[in-house]
Amino acid sequence: MSGRDMPLDILYEIFGHLRPYDILRLSRTTKPLRHILMRRSAIWVWKDARLNVEGLPDCPPDLTEPQYARLAFDPVCYLCGAPNVHTVLWACRLRSCQRCINSERFLDSVIANERIWIIVASQYRSYYSEPLLPHAKVKGGKHHRRGVVSIDEFTTLCEILRALRSDRVVLDEYIQGRKELTAVITSHASLCEEWLLDASTDRCGQLRDLKARRKEAILIKLREMGWGDELDKNSQYALIPLRMHASVKKPQELTDRIWNNIKRPLVGILEELKEKRLAVERVATLKRRRFLVIALLENYVLRRPVTEVIPGPADVCDMAEFKTIIEDTSLDVEVCPRSFKRAMDMLPQLVADWRTAKDAELVRIIDQDTSPFKSQRNDSSANDYSQLGLANTIFQCKVCQEPISYPRILVHSCVHVLRNSLYPYDDPHSKLWRDLNDEPWNFGGDRVGIDLRGKRAASLVVRSCGLDPDTTTATEMDDLDARFECLGCYDDLCGRLIMGWRVAVHHSMTRHVLDSDPPAWTLVNEIDTATVKRNEEISRDPLELICCALCRHRAYRPQIVSHLMNRHVRPQFISPSGRTISGPPDPFVD
């Protein structure tokens, strides 16, 4: 049975359960339905439909029911036909998109009232403050609203006023009518704006509830698929990509069909989150293990001689025996100090191997940086490890430019200081070093070089003893314990400048660095040497830093005695055999 053949009482019964916008769209489907719904006798159908909308004000006298339904519910611009227009200018009785509002189709209400007042100025003086056109409020800026009137209504009103301007009685009646109509339209527009605001708020609440129900249903589905553990382990912040996905926050009930269409991208998000979470957990686990190695290394250092060269945390954690335990052990396995017992037992040999490798690297640096000097004599010293101990072998830290002798160059802080800015954040080496706040010794090979000025200065000091700089070691010079006078710094007022050989080398490199000729040195005789040594002991700097051999605490000379009395008056530990020993306890002993 078609709509044309269906009895009107059945149609009207159906129409009574619809809303105004449904009736409006039905009237546009076919000519027979339009003929039924647009006849004057069908007005009660529109009224019943309007009563189905909670809170909607009654139809105003200046509009028909279909016009009112269109104004309230049809989201189309009256002027250009643009869809999805939700700006209703109730006082102007139309909907308009923002482009049309900003065009010449609307006039500012203040300007409109001024022009209307000018037209009737010869008859009245008080209508400027009493608008004859209802105006609608629209956005005039980010925090501003302005009144507008339809330019068509304004033009029509101006023509009528000009035509009636000559007849005072008729003009009075018309203006009074306009006042009353404007008041009615403005009052009704205010009611409609309040209704639309309440309806929008209610609709927002409904949409919010729909979104919440849909999200909860999606989470239930994901848990049924086995992703509950991932949902629980990730924070709300980490789950933002899932919660903010377009298919999750859509205000629509979740059906099986919809779920089958959207589950694949949501599972992909959880897979990516799981991968990131496991990566974070791995980093945290490796960090704990590395800190455990640092603690064991600190304990090991306390048991070794103060002058022993021991690599830093980055070098130790990069050793295969430690690295295997740190990185290759399953994250589910708890790593404790006992896990590193075998590696710690091997540490003396590992340190020796590390020392051998670094010594070879230093020899390569010597051979590379001193090649011009080797060309002037035989090349027999190439790859000769004895070069490291020579008195004239002075290395230079390229970070702080400090001249440093061997083996102190192996423990100089700048040579393994962390350089965050040089490495990508995701670089695995960079992550390891950030945890340790340390880098392997001279990583990249750009931090250590030979100080050629120091080599020349040391050679001059050694020659002043009558020794050969190419064979004399720093230990031999230390054992000689001689004193040297700088002939270039003699002063009649201050006297002679005498110092030890290491200070002499530093003096040449700093005080005479700009001299065209190197300073001349002479060996001081035994009597003057003894006098100088006594004066050195008397004038020793009280702010000299001293390292405690028991705990490696550094303090100034006046403070070190107090430290020893307070911290190490009874530095005793009991060994498993019952023997009293000095130093820290073994971390592997229960």
mmCIF file of N, CA, C and O in Angstrom, residues 3 90 162 213 244 303 443 526 540:
data_model
loop_
_atom_site.group_PDB
_atom_site.id
_atom_site.type_symbol
_atom_site.label_atom_id
_atom_site.label_comp_id
_atom_site.label_asym_id
_atom_site.label_seq_id
_atom_site.Cartn_x
_atom_site.Cartn_y
_atom_site.Cartn_z
ATOM 1 N N GLY A 3 1.759 5.497 0.068
ATOM 2 C CA GLY A 3 1.335 6.597 0.928
ATOM 3 C C GLY A 3 0.065 7.254 0.398
ATOM 4 O O GLY A 3 -0.762 7.745 1.163
ATOM 5 N N TRP A 90 17.664 33.830 15.598
ATOM 6 C CA TRP A 90 16.242 33.744 15.934
ATOM 7 C C TRP A 90 15.512 35.054 15.686
ATOM 8 O O TRP A 90 14.385 35.058 15.173
ATOM 9 N N ARG A 162 9.970 55.901 4.568
ATOM 10 C CA ARG A 162 10.033 57.054 3.649
ATOM 11 C C ARG A 162 8.646 57.329 3.042
ATOM 12 O O ARG A 162 8.265 58.489 2.842
ATOM 13 N N ARG A 213 29.849 4.786 27.048
ATOM 14 C CA ARG A 213 29.374 3.411 26.889
ATOM 15 C C ARG A 213 30.138 2.686 25.776
ATOM 16 O O ARG A 213 30.478 1.512 25.904
ATOM 17 N N MET A 244 41.690 8.242 22.449
ATOM 18 C CA MET A 244 41.388 9.352 21.552
ATOM 19 C C MET A 244 41.251 8.914 20.095
ATOM 20 O O MET A 244 41.101 9.761 19.206
ATOM 21 N N ARG A 303 89.126 -2.024 47.925
ATOM 22 C CA ARG A 303 90.030 -3.094 48.312
ATOM 23 C C ARG A 303 91.350 -3.050 47.545
ATOM 24 O O ARG A 303 92.232 -3.876 47.802
ATOM 25 N N PHE A 443 86.312 7.363 24.179
ATOM 26 C CA PHE A 443 85.435 6.814 23.148
ATOM 27 C C PHE A 443 85.392 7.776 21.966
ATOM 28 O O PHE A 443 85.158 8.965 22.108
ATOM 29 N N GLU A 526 123.551 19.751 45.820
ATOM 30 C CA GLU A 526 122.917 19.003 46.911
ATOM 31 C C GLU A 526 122.569 19.901 48.098
ATOM 32 O O GLU A 526 121.519 19.728 48.732
ATOM 33 N N ARG A 540 104.115 24.052 52.707
ATOM 34 C CA ARG A 540 103.135 23.194 52.037
ATOM 35 C C ARG A 540 101.740 23.809 52.128
ATOM 36 O O ARG A 540 101.330 24.288 53.181
#
